[in-house]
PDB file of C-alpha atoms in Angstrom:
ATOM      1  CA  UNK A   1     -15.814   5.261  -5.769  1.00 95.00           C
ATOM      2  CA  UNK A   2     -14.387   4.802  -2.071  1.00 98.00           C
ATOM      3  CA  UNK A   3     -10.854   3.465  -2.362  1.00 99.00           C
ATOM      4  CA  UNK A   4      -9.076   2.196   0.482  1.00 99.00           C
ATOM      5  CA  UNK A   5      -5.301   1.557   0.580  1.00 99.00           C
ATOM      6  CA  UNK A   6      -3.922  -0.508   3.260  1.00 99.00           C
ATOM      7  CA  UNK A   7      -0.197   0.222   4.270  1.00 99.00           C
ATOM      8  CA  UNK A   8       1.510  -1.980   6.706  1.00 98.00           C
ATOM      9  CA  UNK A   9       4.122   0.756   7.324  1.00 98.00           C
ATOM     10  CA  UNK A  10       4.344   4.502   6.568  1.00 97.00           C
ATOM     11  CA  UNK A  11       5.625   4.932   2.923  1.00 97.00           C
ATOM     12  CA  UNK A  12       4.294   1.768   1.658  1.00 98.00           C
ATOM     13  CA  UNK A  13       1.340   3.543   0.277  1.00 99.00           C
ATOM     14  CA  UNK A  14       3.741   5.915  -1.788  1.00 99.00           C
ATOM     15  CA  UNK A  15       6.086   3.143  -2.908  1.00 98.00           C
ATOM     16  CA  UNK A  16       3.235   0.771  -3.979  1.00 98.00           C
ATOM     17  CA  UNK A  17       0.419   3.036  -5.101  1.00 99.00           C
ATOM     18  CA  UNK A  18       1.431   6.293  -4.909  1.00 99.00           C
ATOM     19  CA  UNK A  19       0.940   7.186  -8.765  1.00 99.00           C
ATOM     20  CA  UNK A  20      -2.397   5.392  -8.944  1.00 99.00           C
ATOM     21  CA  UNK A  21      -3.780   7.356  -5.599  1.00 99.00           C
ATOM     22  CA  UNK A  22      -2.827  10.541  -7.139  1.00 99.00           C
ATOM     23  CA  UNK A  23      -4.636   9.401 -10.482  1.00 99.00           C
ATOM     24  CA  UNK A  24      -7.582   8.403  -8.755  1.00 99.00           C
ATOM     25  CA  UNK A  25      -7.858  11.391  -6.520  1.00 99.00           C
ATOM     26  CA  UNK A  26      -7.677  13.491  -9.601  1.00 98.00           C
ATOM     27  CA  UNK A  27     -10.632  11.688 -11.214  1.00 98.00           C
ATOM     28  CA  UNK A  28     -12.636  12.402  -8.114  1.00 98.00           C
ATOM     29  CA  UNK A  29     -12.563   9.089  -6.288  1.00 99.00           C
ATOM     30  CA  UNK A  30     -12.618   9.294  -2.557  1.00 99.00           C
ATOM     31  CA  UNK A  31      -9.135   7.910  -0.890  1.00 99.00           C
ATOM     32  CA  UNK A  32      -8.625   6.608   2.384  1.00 99.00           C
ATOM     33  CA  UNK A  33      -5.194   5.206   3.488  1.00 99.00           C
ATOM     34  CA  UNK A  34      -4.868   3.268   6.594  1.00 99.00           C
ATOM     35  CA  UNK A  35      -1.233   2.851   7.962  1.00 99.00           C
ATOM     36  CA  UNK A  36      -1.234  -0.233  10.040  1.00 99.00           C
ATOM     37  CA  UNK A  37       1.889  -0.232  12.310  1.00 98.00           C
ATOM     38  CA  UNK A  38       3.741   2.349  14.713  1.00 95.00           C
ATOM     39  CA  UNK A  39       7.231   1.946  16.041  1.00 94.00           C
ATOM     40  CA  UNK A  40       7.592   1.398  19.770  1.00 89.00           C
ATOM     41  CA  UNK A  41      10.347   2.217  22.188  1.00 87.00           C
ATOM     42  CA  UNK A  42      13.194   1.507  22.718  1.00 85.00           C
ATOM     43  CA  UNK A  43      13.555   0.113  19.123  1.00 83.00           C
ATOM     44  CA  UNK A  44      11.884   3.503  17.676  1.00 89.00           C
ATOM     45  CA  UNK A  45      12.407   6.500  19.659  1.00 91.00           C
ATOM     46  CA  UNK A  46       9.307   8.479  20.107  1.00 93.00           C
ATOM     47  CA  UNK A  47      10.730  11.453  18.373  1.00 93.00           C
ATOM     48  CA  UNK A  48      11.357   9.255  15.164  1.00 94.00           C
ATOM     49  CA  UNK A  49       7.761   8.213  15.390  1.00 94.00           C
ATOM     50  CA  UNK A  50       6.343  11.482  15.538  1.00 96.00           C
ATOM     51  CA  UNK A  51       8.478  12.589  12.627  1.00 97.00           C
ATOM     52  CA  UNK A  52       7.476   9.736  10.359  1.00 97.00           C
ATOM     53  CA  UNK A  53       3.954  10.380  11.250  1.00 97.00           C
ATOM     54  CA  UNK A  54       4.347  14.154  10.064  1.00 98.00           C
ATOM     55  CA  UNK A  55       6.056  12.808   6.957  1.00 98.00           C
ATOM     56  CA  UNK A  56       3.078  10.559   6.316  1.00 99.00           C
ATOM     57  CA  UNK A  57       0.439  13.273   6.829  1.00 99.00           C
ATOM     58  CA  UNK A  58       2.501  15.582   4.302  1.00 99.00           C
ATOM     59  CA  UNK A  59       2.915  12.857   1.576  1.00 99.00           C
ATOM     60  CA  UNK A  60      -0.844  11.824   1.583  1.00 99.00           C
ATOM     61  CA  UNK A  61      -1.935  15.221   1.473  1.00 99.00           C
ATOM     62  CA  UNK A  62       0.013  15.793  -1.577  1.00 99.00           C
ATOM     63  CA  UNK A  63      -1.461  12.691  -3.245  1.00 99.00           C
ATOM     64  CA  UNK A  64      -4.822  13.784  -2.629  1.00 99.00           C
ATOM     65  CA  UNK A  65      -5.871  11.453   0.122  1.00 99.00           C
ATOM     66  CA  UNK A  66      -9.306  12.394   1.563  1.00 98.00           C
ATOM     67  CA  UNK A  67      -8.732  10.329   4.986  1.00 99.00           C
ATOM     68  CA  UNK A  68      -5.438   9.286   6.640  1.00 99.00           C
ATOM     69  CA  UNK A  69      -5.953   6.738   9.245  1.00 99.00           C
ATOM     70  CA  UNK A  70      -3.570   4.942  11.829  1.00 98.00           C
ATOM     71  CA  UNK A  71      -4.216   1.701  13.661  1.00 98.00           C
ATOM     72  CA  UNK A  72      -1.064   1.933  15.765  1.00 97.00           C
ATOM     73  CA  UNK A  73      -0.301  -1.841  15.916  1.00 97.00           C
ATOM     74  CA  UNK A  74       3.117  -2.793  16.975  1.00 96.00           C
ATOM     75  CA  UNK A  75       5.549  -2.731  13.917  1.00 96.00           C
ATOM     76  CA  UNK A  76       7.277  -6.289  13.416  1.00 93.00           C
ATOM     77  CA  UNK A  77       4.936  -7.765  16.047  1.00 94.00           C
ATOM     78  CA  UNK A  78       1.812  -8.217  14.182  1.00 95.00           C
ATOM     79  CA  UNK A  79       2.477 -12.008  14.537  1.00 93.00           C
ATOM     80  CA  UNK A  80       2.152 -11.554  18.126  1.00 94.00           C
ATOM     81  CA  UNK A  81      -1.107  -9.894  17.881  1.00 96.00           C
ATOM     82  CA  UNK A  82      -4.226 -12.595  18.371  1.00 96.00           C
ATOM     83  CA  UNK A  83      -5.318 -13.541  15.194  1.00 96.00           C
ATOM     84  CA  UNK A  84      -8.950 -12.858  16.018  1.00 96.00           C
ATOM     85  CA  UNK A  85      -7.921  -9.351  17.356  1.00 97.00           C
ATOM     86  CA  UNK A  86      -6.126  -8.522  14.205  1.00 97.00           C
ATOM     87  CA  UNK A  87      -8.838  -9.825  11.974  1.00 97.00           C
ATOM     88  CA  UNK A  88     -11.778  -7.715  13.951  1.00 97.00           C
ATOM     89  CA  UNK A  89      -9.759  -4.692  13.517  1.00 98.00           C
ATOM     90  CA  UNK A  90      -9.641  -4.891   9.682  1.00 98.00           C
ATOM     91  CA  UNK A  91     -13.294  -6.064   9.701  1.00 97.00           C
ATOM     92  CA  UNK A  92     -14.314  -2.901  11.737  1.00 97.00           C
ATOM     93  CA  UNK A  93     -12.179  -0.815   9.103  1.00 98.00           C
ATOM     94  CA  UNK A  94     -14.127  -2.382   6.237  1.00 97.00           C
ATOM     95  CA  UNK A  95     -17.294  -1.868   7.730  1.00 96.00           C
ATOM     96  CA  UNK A  96     -16.629   1.875   8.365  1.00 97.00           C
ATOM     97  CA  UNK A  97     -15.296   2.736   4.944  1.00 98.00           C
ATOM     98  CA  UNK A  98     -17.384   0.532   2.613  1.00 97.00           C
ATOM     99  CA  UNK A  99     -14.814   0.571  -0.011  1.00 98.00           C
ATOM    100  CA  UNK A 100     -15.041  -0.327  -3.472  1.00 98.00           C
ATOM    101  CA  UNK A 101     -11.892  -0.704  -4.508  1.00 98.00           C
ATOM    102  CA  UNK A 102      -9.020  -2.056  -2.222  1.00 99.00           C
ATOM    103  CA  UNK A 103      -5.244  -2.034  -2.460  1.00 99.00           C
ATOM    104  CA  UNK A 104      -3.293  -4.511  -0.170  1.00 99.00           C
ATOM    105  CA  UNK A 105       0.471  -5.572   0.087  1.00 98.00           C
ATOM    106  CA  UNK A 106       1.397  -8.448  -1.938  1.00 98.00           C
ATOM    107  CA  UNK A 107       0.883 -11.694  -0.018  1.00 95.00           C
ATOM    108  CA  UNK A 108       4.600 -12.919  -1.140  1.00 94.00           C
ATOM    109  CA  UNK A 109       6.249  -9.960   0.371  1.00 93.00           C
ATOM    110  CA  UNK A 110       9.478 -10.569   2.407  1.00 92.00           C
ATOM    111  CA  UNK A 111       8.436  -8.533   5.329  1.00 93.00           C
ATOM    112  CA  UNK A 112       6.167 -10.713   7.942  1.00 95.00           C
ATOM    113  CA  UNK A 113       3.953  -7.610   8.581  1.00 96.00           C
ATOM    114  CA  UNK A 114       2.850  -7.301   4.886  1.00 97.00           C
ATOM    115  CA  UNK A 115       1.939 -10.924   5.041  1.00 96.00           C
ATOM    116  CA  UNK A 116      -0.033 -10.578   8.139  1.00 97.00           C
ATOM    117  CA  UNK A 117      -1.745  -7.636   6.823  1.00 98.00           C
ATOM    118  CA  UNK A 118      -2.604  -9.166   3.739  1.00 98.00           C
ATOM    119  CA  UNK A 119      -4.270 -12.518   5.384  1.00 97.00           C
ATOM    120  CA  UNK A 120      -6.178 -10.339   8.062  1.00 98.00           C
ATOM    121  CA  UNK A 121      -7.604  -8.245   5.176  1.00 98.00           C
ATOM    122  CA  UNK A 122      -8.640 -11.027   3.250  1.00 98.00           C
ATOM    123  CA  UNK A 123     -10.555 -12.382   6.054  1.00 97.00           C
ATOM    124  CA  UNK A 124     -12.323  -9.050   6.597  1.00 97.00           C
ATOM    125  CA  UNK A 125     -12.960  -8.870   2.703  1.00 97.00           C
ATOM    126  CA  UNK A 126     -14.709 -12.141   2.644  1.00 94.00           C
ATOM    127  CA  UNK A 127     -17.273 -12.081  -0.387  1.00 91.00           C
ATOM    128  CA  UNK A 128     -20.377 -12.270   1.955  1.00 87.00           C
ATOM    129  CA  UNK A 129     -23.641 -10.704   0.802  1.00 80.00           C
ATOM    130  CA  UNK A 130     -23.333  -7.507   2.727  1.00 81.00           C
ATOM    131  CA  UNK A 131     -19.936  -6.669   1.273  1.00 82.00           C
ATOM    132  CA  UNK A 132     -21.063  -6.443  -2.371  1.00 86.00           C
ATOM    133  CA  UNK A 133     -19.736  -2.970  -2.393  1.00 92.00           C
ATOM    134  CA  UNK A 134     -16.166  -4.264  -2.570  1.00 95.00           C
ATOM    135  CA  UNK A 135     -15.749  -4.757  -6.379  1.00 96.00           C
ATOM    136  CA  UNK A 136     -11.917  -5.128  -6.842  1.00 98.00           C
ATOM    137  CA  UNK A 137      -9.047  -6.214  -4.595  1.00 98.00           C
ATOM    138  CA  UNK A 138      -5.446  -5.458  -5.684  1.00 99.00           C
ATOM    139  CA  UNK A 139      -2.043  -6.340  -4.360  1.00 99.00           C
ATOM    140  CA  UNK A 140       0.687  -3.898  -4.743  1.00 99.00           C
ATOM    141  CA  UNK A 141       4.403  -4.172  -5.222  1.00 98.00           C
ATOM    142  CA  UNK A 142       6.768  -2.362  -2.630  1.00 96.00           C
ATOM    143  CA  UNK A 143      10.473  -1.889  -3.427  1.00 92.00           C
ATOM    144  CA  UNK A 144      12.707  -3.922  -0.918  1.00 88.00           C
ATOM    145  CA  UNK A 145       9.911  -6.041   0.019  1.00 92.00           C
ATOM    146  CA  UNK A 146       8.171  -7.674  -2.949  1.00 92.00           C
ATOM    147  CA  UNK A 147      11.224  -8.328  -4.994  1.00 88.00           C
ATOM    148  CA  UNK A 148      13.025 -10.168  -2.152  1.00 88.00           C
ATOM    149  CA  UNK A 149      11.172 -13.349  -2.056  1.00 84.00           C
ATOM    150  CA  UNK A 150      12.924 -16.619  -3.139  1.00 87.00           C
ATOM    151  CA  UNK A 151      12.366 -17.632  -6.743  1.00 83.00           C
ATOM    152  CA  UNK A 152      10.616 -20.928  -7.482  1.00 84.00           C
ATOM    153  CA  UNK A 153      10.213 -21.614  -3.615  1.00 87.00           C
ATOM    154  CA  UNK A 154       8.031 -18.762  -2.569  1.00 87.00           C
ATOM    155  CA  UNK A 155       5.238 -16.548  -4.298  1.00 88.00           C
ATOM    156  CA  UNK A 156       6.671 -14.117  -6.643  1.00 92.00           C
ATOM    157  CA  UNK A 157       5.089 -10.891  -8.124  1.00 95.00           C
ATOM    158  CA  UNK A 158       3.628 -11.496 -11.605  1.00 95.00           C
ATOM    159  CA  UNK A 159       1.585  -8.258 -12.880  1.00 97.00           C
ATOM    160  CA  UNK A 160      -1.895  -8.780 -14.097  1.00 98.00           C
ATOM    161  CA  UNK A 161      -2.848  -5.262 -14.085  1.00 99.00           C
ATOM    162  CA  UNK A 162      -0.870  -1.923 -15.225  1.00 99.00           C
ATOM    163  CA  UNK A 163      -2.234   1.465 -14.338  1.00 99.00           C
ATOM    164  CA  UNK A 164      -0.775   4.301 -16.434  1.00 99.00           C
ATOM    165  CA  UNK A 165       0.827   6.851 -14.099  1.00 99.00           C
ATOM    166  CA  UNK A 166       2.872   8.778 -16.565  1.00 99.00           C
ATOM    167  CA  UNK A 167       1.334  12.053 -15.567  1.00 99.00           C
ATOM    168  CA  UNK A 168       1.328  11.364 -12.088  1.00 99.00           C
ATOM    169  CA  UNK A 169       4.872   9.934 -11.729  1.00 99.00           C
ATOM    170  CA  UNK A 170       6.439  13.274 -10.638  1.00 99.00           C
ATOM    171  CA  UNK A 171       3.639  13.663  -7.904  1.00 99.00           C
ATOM    172  CA  UNK A 172       4.638   9.917  -6.502  1.00 99.00           C
ATOM    173  CA  UNK A 173       8.491  11.071  -6.450  1.00 99.00           C
ATOM    174  CA  UNK A 174       7.538  14.275  -4.736  1.00 99.00           C
ATOM    175  CA  UNK A 175       5.424  12.455  -2.101  1.00 99.00           C
ATOM    176  CA  UNK A 176       8.148  10.080  -1.653  1.00 98.00           C
ATOM    177  CA  UNK A 177      10.524  13.091  -0.708  1.00 98.00           C
ATOM    178  CA  UNK A 178       8.224  13.976   1.970  1.00 98.00           C
ATOM    179  CA  UNK A 179       9.295  10.690   3.839  1.00 98.00           C
ATOM    180  CA  UNK A 180      13.065  11.980   4.351  1.00 96.00           C
ATOM    181  CA  UNK A 181      13.541   9.437   7.110  1.00 95.00           C
ATOM    182  CA  UNK A 182      12.896   6.513   4.882  1.00 94.00           C
ATOM    183  CA  UNK A 183      14.637   7.605   1.527  1.00 96.00           C
ATOM    184  CA  UNK A 184      18.179   6.201   0.727  1.00 95.00           C
ATOM    185  CA  UNK A 185      20.765   7.420  -1.850  1.00 95.00           C
ATOM    186  CA  UNK A 186      21.143   5.487  -5.074  1.00 95.00           C
ATOM    187  CA  UNK A 187      21.386   2.583  -5.896  1.00 94.00           C
ATOM    188  CA  UNK A 188      19.316   1.673  -2.570  1.00 95.00           C
ATOM    189  CA  UNK A 189      15.877   0.146  -3.520  1.00 93.00           C
ATOM    190  CA  UNK A 190      14.109   3.036  -1.566  1.00 93.00           C
ATOM    191  CA  UNK A 191      16.090   5.670  -3.716  1.00 97.00           C
ATOM    192  CA  UNK A 192      13.984   8.196  -5.953  1.00 98.00           C
ATOM    193  CA  UNK A 193      16.029   6.803  -8.904  1.00 98.00           C
ATOM    194  CA  UNK A 194      14.969   3.222  -7.984  1.00 97.00           C
ATOM    195  CA  UNK A 195      11.449   4.104  -7.822  1.00 98.00           C
ATOM    196  CA  UNK A 196      11.408   5.966 -11.235  1.00 98.00           C
ATOM    197  CA  UNK A 197      13.321   3.194 -12.970  1.00 98.00           C
ATOM    198  CA  UNK A 198      10.755   0.939 -11.597  1.00 98.00           C
ATOM    199  CA  UNK A 199       7.789   2.935 -12.941  1.00 99.00           C
ATOM    200  CA  UNK A 200       9.332   3.245 -16.315  1.00 99.00           C
ATOM    201  CA  UNK A 201      10.417  -0.147 -16.585  1.00 98.00           C
ATOM    202  CA  UNK A 202       6.795  -1.561 -15.718  1.00 99.00           C
ATOM    203  CA  UNK A 203       5.410   1.119 -18.125  1.00 99.00           C
ATOM    204  CA  UNK A 204       7.420  -0.005 -21.017  1.00 99.00           C
ATOM    205  CA  UNK A 205       6.354  -3.581 -20.530  1.00 98.00           C
ATOM    206  CA  UNK A 206       2.984  -2.489 -22.180  1.00 99.00           C
ATOM    207  CA  UNK A 207       3.718   0.682 -23.921  1.00 98.00           C
ATOM    208  CA  UNK A 208       3.338   3.326 -21.415  1.00 99.00           C
ATOM    209  CA  UNK A 209       5.944   6.066 -20.027  1.00 99.00           C
ATOM    210  CA  UNK A 210       5.245   4.785 -16.556  1.00 99.00           C
ATOM    211  CA  UNK A 211       3.017   2.617 -14.526  1.00 99.00           C
ATOM    212  CA  UNK A 212       2.349   0.886 -11.381  1.00 99.00           C
ATOM    213  CA  UNK A 213       1.653  -2.811 -11.403  1.00 99.00           C
ATOM    214  CA  UNK A 214      -0.869  -5.016  -9.358  1.00 99.00           C
ATOM    215  CA  UNK A 215      -2.143  -8.494  -8.879  1.00 98.00           C
ATOM    216  CA  UNK A 216      -5.652  -9.071  -8.786  1.00 98.00           C
ATOM    217  CA  UNK A 217      -6.813 -10.770  -5.619  1.00 98.00           C
ATOM    218  CA  UNK A 218     -10.422 -10.503  -6.496  1.00 97.00           C
ATOM    219  CA  UNK A 219     -12.785  -8.689  -9.186  1.00 96.00           C
ATOM    220  CA  UNK A 220     -16.542  -8.935  -8.957  1.00 93.00           C
ATOM    221  CA  UNK A 221     -19.132  -7.636 -11.344  1.00 90.00           C
ATOM    222  CA  UNK A 222     -22.334  -7.521  -9.485  1.00 79.00           C
ATOM    223  CA  UNK A 223     -25.645  -7.021 -11.104  1.00 74.00           C
TER     224      UNK A 223
END
């Protein structure tokens, strides 16, 4: 099956789906990761942008990703991109990739870029007759984003699907180590210790040693 992972920023794909990517790649699925945004000067020096891109390539190669794409849209400025232009970019992506399974950021994430990406993707993934290839759309949790929404006021992440990544957690952590510019020391949410703890806690909820969790945005069983 062709699998598409949409990552608003470099490292979101590892934080939220790293173990599942490694598992699916190992099972023979064809994985494409699309990183949506790119840093812009003067907020993000060009040297930093190049470093992060190099890190992204190394991390995704380690996970077994077949194709890594970059949209190069302005980070933190997606809400300034005309809606029809943003939708069109994702429609083109879906048309070109024709995925059977899609992973998206959770629609309740704190970061506005995550929300913009989710909404544009769901427009592109409308269940029209020529998109029956899309069987499953899942939303992943991103540490430091998904868990910072306001309880009872905003949408909160309530898992519906657990993927056992017990055998692939070391690979996920190794891939995250490739993102040296994004890692933080414990007890920061973007530390290796926090990622490992989350995976083990999610796994313990359903009797697994380690898991990644998802919210099901849509699942279709066609004839």
